[in-house]
Amino acid sequence: MNIEILMPALSPTMTEGNLTKWFVSEGQKVKPGDVIAEIETDKATMEVEAVDEGFIKKLFYKEGDNNIPVNKPIALISDQIGEKIKEKNKTIIGTKSKDKKELEQTEVSEKENSKLGQDQITMRQAIRDTIAEEMRKDRKVFILGEEVAEYQGAYKVTQGLLEEFGEKRVIDTPISEQGFTGLAVGAAFKGLIPIVEFMTFNFSMQAIDQIINSAAKTLYMSGGQINCPIVFRGPNGAAAQVAAQHSQDFSSWYSHVPGLKVVAPSTSLNAKGLLRSAIRDPNPVIFLENEILYGLKGENSSEDFTIPFGKANIAKEGSDTTIVTYSIMLHKSLQAAEILKNEYNLNVEVIDLQSLRPLDSETIVNSVKKTNRIVTVEESWPFASVGSEVVNIVQKEAFDYLDAPIIKVNSADVPMPYSSELEKLYLPQIDDIVNAVKEVNYI
Amino acid sequence: MKKLTKSDHLKIYSYMLKIRRFEERSSQLYGMGHIGGFCHLYIGQEAVVVGVLMTIKKNDSVVTTYRDHGHMIARGLEPKKIMSELTGRVDGYSSGKGGSMHMFSKKNNFYGGHGIVGAQVPIGTGIAFTHKYNGDKNICRTYIGDGAMNNGQVFEAFNLAALWNLPVLYIIENNKYGMGTAVDRAAAGSDLYKRGEAFGIKGEIVNGMNVYSVIKAAEKAGEYVRSGKGPYILEVQTYRYRGHSMSDPAKYRTKTELEQYKSSDPIAIVKEEIIKKKVASKNELEKLDKEIIEEIKSAANFALESQFPNKEELYTDVYL
Ligand SMILES: Cc1ncc(C[n+]2csc(CCOP(=O)(O)OP(=O)(O)O)c2C)c(N)n1
Ligand SMILES: [Mg+2]
């Protein structure tokens, strides 16, 4: 019997890899646990081990072959020497293609990428470069968090910072979120400008008391004496199949709190402008990134520009319906808008909030006065979400302009399930957005 | 330490090997996209949980971290149902809704599988509280990573356990790294077993690459806790061969370091002992090896043939 060894996916976002080294040759015997090859992925170099016992019958690629798609056979193991290639092992080998959601995400990024010119960078780079620039400009700025220094960031956002700024300003912390967050708040009270990286925002819950009770309220409680110039940043929301405890959207949690400012970039360009504003702001700012968007390439600018908080961006102009969204859902909304144009001849206006608190009611209200219909799209749970606040603003300031009840598109009102099909159902999909827009147009 | 019988020896060997083969198979299925998200393998650490298993009573409780596949196997739970959970199927221990990091079996007193570093420590302490409250003479084994030993709630739990004399055995699996951070870069005073001292909790360091040392220490510690003397800490020195999760290339350690640990492999030690003591022959062990490979293979096949959860399942289990 023959068993194929497939190009493995070594991270949830990997689609192809390079074969850097073979540790076996044809005819060689292998047992479970033997290292057979070295593979280079988007993030790292990893070893592949045999799981089955047998003889290497064939190697399909040479050392140095690049861009081998995930799940392509790279070698064949046979349990007998010299046996002919027979039927494949039916049960274990490559039946399932990559998770559909990931593919969809890749499509998002590829589409985006092709639209833009040469001078592109990923969101990951945009954030990294902006942190570095601000650290060069102001010695008070420093960054701390788990794995930010020597490991170069769990998601490689802080790559190279330790090398440039040294361990005094790029600081690895123990897994002590409440402690290092409180420490950073104290440092900010005393005049430094900390950037606190949460490996993901899920872990900010360990520290939420310091963020809300200390960072957000002290200016007020001290009668205006003590401000807290600090940025809390990291990936927020769902990644791919990391399940309930690692897939939460905190945008409405933090937007609820007076004293905090909350922003959520959607592209490499607004990531730069918003992050600069965040670091320069004398108040605590929650900067909500998105893991799936880290690899998304987009426009770059080397200018020292900022995006003011409280200013939304009209990502696509339109006249028939307003979609209000932010972060990763911007991209799904733009795709939905394309479908709505092509299939229903609806010209949708898409507003990217960028800043959740303060919220740009003016842009929203003006848009609704033009389109008379509005749908909100976000990844958070529906109860008391950012969209709920948008609904409140619109009913108050543009009630007479509405031609249909407002529809909110949110994630399902349950904890995030692990299984990929359920995960897909949980998250807002392009179809859900299309259907909501159709509904407010009575189609 | 009680004398180990032939069946004890074979139980130790087969559980450790089962865990290793299971993890290798998980790694393969992850590579093929059947397992998603994070997947934390236990390869190298098998002697810890199997050593403790040899001293556990059926009604004792266990709570651990996301690195939980081996813990479930050691608890006697079925590999095919564990693999079904890893692949997100209805036959999984959490019906496909929890995934690799969040697996539970209430029937078997296995309380997870927790994804948030440190969170399981107060929880395990609370399960121990319940054992005491009910006066049932059982104890709760609460596993903790070395990295988690810097998380504040761990110390709040230690204080409570000592203050209220709770039957909880804290087992620190010191595999030398919390993700990419070596213990001495994260813990001031890196003798983790001493971290209960301020609360009057006794602690002890154990060689976790040798299952016999683990059994000895776990037996003694378990008796101490069960006799009503309060909590106890075991710091078990071990090593994970693989990266933290699947996408970690583990560049923070040298190849030599890894090779050194691999050269005193916990499973090889047991194999040697069995052969030296003539408990079983090489042939017998080889036969066992083959059976285990087959068992794990069929567990994987079972998982891949199991169904994905129905759409309706998205909305169930939010409330009772
Ligand atoms: C509160 C919290 N912070 C950060 C993380 C991310 N994280 C997951 S595992 C881990 C390392 C834990 O190391 P350790 O406790 O030594 O356990 P090991 O993984 O070595 O078994 C980190 C930082 C998390 N899950 N929870
Ligand atoms: Mg560890």
PDB file of C-alpha atoms in Angstrom, chain B residues 57-177:
ATOM      1  CA  LYS B  57      -8.350   7.180  41.852  1.00  0.00           C
ATOM      2  CA  LYS B  58     -11.338   6.883  39.595  1.00  0.00           C
ATOM      3  CA  ASN B  59     -13.319   9.624  41.282  1.00  0.00           C
ATOM      4  CA  ASP B  60     -10.480  12.095  41.546  1.00  0.00           C
ATOM      5  CA  SER B  61     -10.877  15.139  39.343  1.00  0.00           C
ATOM      6  CA  VAL B  62      -8.499  16.602  36.812  1.00  0.00           C
ATOM      7  CA  VAL B  63      -8.219  19.982  35.203  1.00  0.00           C
ATOM      8  CA  THR B  64      -5.552  21.093  32.774  1.00  0.00           C
ATOM      9  CA  THR B  65      -4.550  23.477  29.996  1.00  0.00           C
ATOM     10  CA  TYR B  66      -5.012  23.525  26.230  1.00  0.00           C
ATOM     11  CA  ARG B  67      -2.128  20.993  25.925  1.00  0.00           C
ATOM     12  CA  ASP B  68      -4.666  18.353  26.793  1.00  0.00           C
ATOM     13  CA  HIS B  69      -4.757  15.505  24.269  1.00  0.00           C
ATOM     14  CA  GLY B  70      -2.353  13.342  26.268  1.00  0.00           C
ATOM     15  CA  HIS B  71      -4.132  14.153  29.503  1.00  0.00           C
ATOM     16  CA  MET B  72      -7.369  12.807  28.100  1.00  0.00           C
ATOM     17  CA  ILE B  73      -5.774   9.650  26.780  1.00  0.00           C
ATOM     18  CA  ALA B  74      -4.178   9.077  30.174  1.00  0.00           C
ATOM     19  CA  ARG B  75      -7.547   9.578  31.822  1.00  0.00           C
ATOM     20  CA  GLY B  76      -8.676   6.548  29.821  1.00  0.00           C
ATOM     21  CA  LEU B  77     -10.735   8.558  27.381  1.00  0.00           C
ATOM     22  CA  GLU B  78     -11.107   7.243  23.859  1.00  0.00           C
ATOM     23  CA  PRO B  79      -8.587   8.382  21.228  1.00  0.00           C
ATOM     24  CA  LYS B  80     -11.234   8.200  18.509  1.00  0.00           C
ATOM     25  CA  LYS B  81     -13.453  10.657  20.341  1.00  0.00           C
ATOM     26  CA  ILE B  82     -10.521  12.947  21.093  1.00  0.00           C
ATOM     27  CA  MET B  83      -9.512  12.909  17.442  1.00  0.00           C
ATOM     28  CA  SER B  84     -13.122  13.564  16.493  1.00  0.00           C
ATOM     29  CA  GLU B  85     -13.035  16.703  18.600  1.00  0.00           C
ATOM     30  CA  LEU B  86      -9.755  17.811  17.051  1.00  0.00           C
ATOM     31  CA  THR B  87     -11.317  17.457  13.627  1.00  0.00           C
ATOM     32  CA  GLY B  88     -14.501  19.254  14.690  1.00  0.00           C
ATOM     33  CA  ARG B  89     -16.919  16.305  14.462  1.00  0.00           C
ATOM     34  CA  VAL B  90     -20.069  15.434  16.385  1.00  0.00           C
ATOM     35  CA  ASP B  91     -18.436  12.369  17.915  1.00  0.00           C
ATOM     36  CA  GLY B  92     -15.883  14.549  19.676  1.00  0.00           C
ATOM     37  CA  TYR B  93     -15.880  14.990  23.433  1.00  0.00           C
ATOM     38  CA  SER B  94     -17.313  18.497  23.011  1.00  0.00           C
ATOM     39  CA  SER B  95     -19.454  17.608  19.972  1.00  0.00           C
ATOM     40  CA  GLY B  96     -17.055  19.520  17.735  1.00  0.00           C
ATOM     41  CA  LYS B  97     -17.777  22.806  19.467  1.00  0.00           C
ATOM     42  CA  GLY B  98     -14.736  23.034  21.720  1.00  0.00           C
ATOM     43  CA  GLY B  99     -11.816  21.845  19.614  1.00  0.00           C
ATOM     44  CA  SER B 100      -8.348  20.762  20.683  1.00  0.00           C
ATOM     45  CA  MET B 101      -8.020  23.291  23.508  1.00  0.00           C
ATOM     46  CA  HIS B 102     -11.444  22.870  25.066  1.00  0.00           C
ATOM     47  CA  MET B 103     -12.288  19.233  25.732  1.00  0.00           C
ATOM     48  CA  PHE B 104     -14.241  17.914  28.689  1.00  0.00           C
ATOM     49  CA  SER B 105     -15.680  14.697  30.037  1.00  0.00           C
ATOM     50  CA  LYS B 106     -17.751  15.297  33.109  1.00  0.00           C
ATOM     51  CA  LYS B 107     -18.536  11.603  33.411  1.00  0.00           C
ATOM     52  CA  ASN B 108     -14.835  10.914  33.806  1.00  0.00           C
ATOM     53  CA  ASN B 109     -14.210  13.882  36.106  1.00  0.00           C
ATOM     54  CA  PHE B 110     -12.158  15.592  33.424  1.00  0.00           C
ATOM     55  CA  TYR B 111     -12.934  19.305  33.673  1.00  0.00           C
ATOM     56  CA  GLY B 112     -10.946  20.548  30.646  1.00  0.00           C
ATOM     57  CA  GLY B 113      -9.031  21.726  28.541  1.00  0.00           C
ATOM     58  CA  HIS B 114      -8.743  25.530  29.191  1.00  0.00           C
ATOM     59  CA  GLY B 115      -7.454  28.060  26.677  1.00  0.00           C
ATOM     60  CA  ILE B 116      -6.721  30.947  28.977  1.00  0.00           C
ATOM     61  CA  VAL B 117      -3.375  30.654  30.714  1.00  0.00           C
ATOM     62  CA  GLY B 118      -3.829  30.309  34.486  1.00  0.00           C
ATOM     63  CA  ALA B 119      -7.621  30.108  34.469  1.00  0.00           C
ATOM     64  CA  GLN B 120      -7.700  26.412  35.299  1.00  0.00           C
ATOM     65  CA  VAL B 121      -5.877  26.972  38.592  1.00  0.00           C
ATOM     66  CA  PRO B 122      -8.661  28.653  40.596  1.00  0.00           C
ATOM     67  CA  ILE B 123     -11.099  26.298  38.853  1.00  0.00           C
ATOM     68  CA  GLY B 124      -9.191  23.219  40.011  1.00  0.00           C
ATOM     69  CA  THR B 125      -9.056  24.737  43.464  1.00  0.00           C
ATOM     70  CA  GLY B 126     -12.834  25.119  43.377  1.00  0.00           C
ATOM     71  CA  ILE B 127     -13.302  21.510  42.325  1.00  0.00           C
ATOM     72  CA  ALA B 128     -11.140  20.540  45.302  1.00  0.00           C
ATOM     73  CA  PHE B 129     -13.312  22.784  47.470  1.00  0.00           C
ATOM     74  CA  THR B 130     -16.284  20.708  46.357  1.00  0.00           C
ATOM     75  CA  HIS B 131     -14.553  17.430  47.209  1.00  0.00           C
ATOM     76  CA  LYS B 132     -13.945  18.764  50.698  1.00  0.00           C
ATOM     77  CA  TYR B 133     -17.442  20.221  50.983  1.00  0.00           C
ATOM     78  CA  ASN B 134     -18.917  16.853  50.067  1.00  0.00           C
ATOM     79  CA  GLY B 135     -16.463  15.006  52.303  1.00  0.00           C
ATOM     80  CA  ASP B 136     -15.800  12.450  49.572  1.00  0.00           C
ATOM     81  CA  LYS B 137     -12.026  11.910  50.084  1.00  0.00           C
ATOM     82  CA  ASN B 138     -11.252  12.643  46.464  1.00  0.00           C
ATOM     83  CA  ILE B 139      -8.741  15.187  45.304  1.00  0.00           C
ATOM     84  CA  CYS B 140      -8.341  17.454  42.303  1.00  0.00           C
ATOM     85  CA  ARG B 141      -5.179  17.378  40.221  1.00  0.00           C
ATOM     86  CA  THR B 142      -4.600  20.773  38.715  1.00  0.00           C
ATOM     87  CA  TYR B 143      -1.968  21.027  35.997  1.00  0.00           C
ATOM     88  CA  ILE B 144      -0.136  24.301  35.411  1.00  0.00           C
ATOM     89  CA  GLY B 145       2.393  25.356  32.759  1.00  0.00           C
ATOM     90  CA  ASP B 146       5.645  26.989  33.837  1.00  0.00           C
ATOM     91  CA  GLY B 147       4.628  30.158  32.015  1.00  0.00           C
ATOM     92  CA  ALA B 148       1.308  30.233  33.843  1.00  0.00           C
ATOM     93  CA  MET B 149       3.204  30.371  37.125  1.00  0.00           C
ATOM     94  CA  ASN B 150       3.573  34.118  36.576  1.00  0.00           C
ATOM     95  CA  ASN B 151      -0.131  34.738  36.299  1.00  0.00           C
ATOM     96  CA  GLY B 152      -1.678  36.475  39.289  1.00  0.00           C
ATOM     97  CA  GLN B 153      -4.733  34.287  39.786  1.00  0.00           C
ATOM     98  CA  VAL B 154      -2.458  31.299  40.405  1.00  0.00           C
ATOM     99  CA  PHE B 155      -1.292  32.928  43.636  1.00  0.00           C
ATOM    100  CA  GLU B 156      -4.764  33.927  44.694  1.00  0.00           C
ATOM    101  CA  ALA B 157      -5.722  30.277  44.276  1.00  0.00           C
ATOM    102  CA  PHE B 158      -2.684  29.079  46.247  1.00  0.00           C
ATOM    103  CA  ASN B 159      -3.619  31.360  49.104  1.00  0.00           C
ATOM    104  CA  LEU B 160      -7.214  30.156  49.138  1.00  0.00           C
ATOM    105  CA  ALA B 161      -6.219  26.497  48.943  1.00  0.00           C
ATOM    106  CA  ALA B 162      -3.840  26.853  51.882  1.00  0.00           C
ATOM    107  CA  LEU B 163      -6.176  29.073  53.881  1.00  0.00           C
ATOM    108  CA  TRP B 164      -9.058  26.633  53.537  1.00  0.00           C
ATOM    109  CA  ASN B 165      -6.956  23.470  53.510  1.00  0.00           C
ATOM    110  CA  LEU B 166      -8.269  22.197  50.188  1.00  0.00           C
ATOM    111  CA  PRO B 167      -7.456  18.792  48.674  1.00  0.00           C
ATOM    112  CA  VAL B 168      -5.746  20.030  45.542  1.00  0.00           C
ATOM    113  CA  LEU B 169      -2.518  18.731  44.036  1.00  0.00           C
ATOM    114  CA  TYR B 170      -0.888  21.358  41.833  1.00  0.00           C
ATOM    115  CA  ILE B 171       1.293  19.793  39.164  1.00  0.00           C
ATOM    116  CA  ILE B 172       3.539  22.252  37.361  1.00  0.00           C
ATOM    117  CA  GLU B 173       4.608  20.859  34.020  1.00  0.00           C
ATOM    118  CA  ASN B 174       7.853  22.738  33.627  1.00  0.00           C
ATOM    119  CA  ASN B 175       8.721  22.117  29.998  1.00  0.00           C
ATOM    120  CA  LYS B 176      11.254  24.962  30.143  1.00  0.00           C
ATOM    121  CA  TYR B 177       9.362  27.393  27.927  1.00  0.00           C
TER     122      TYR B 177
END
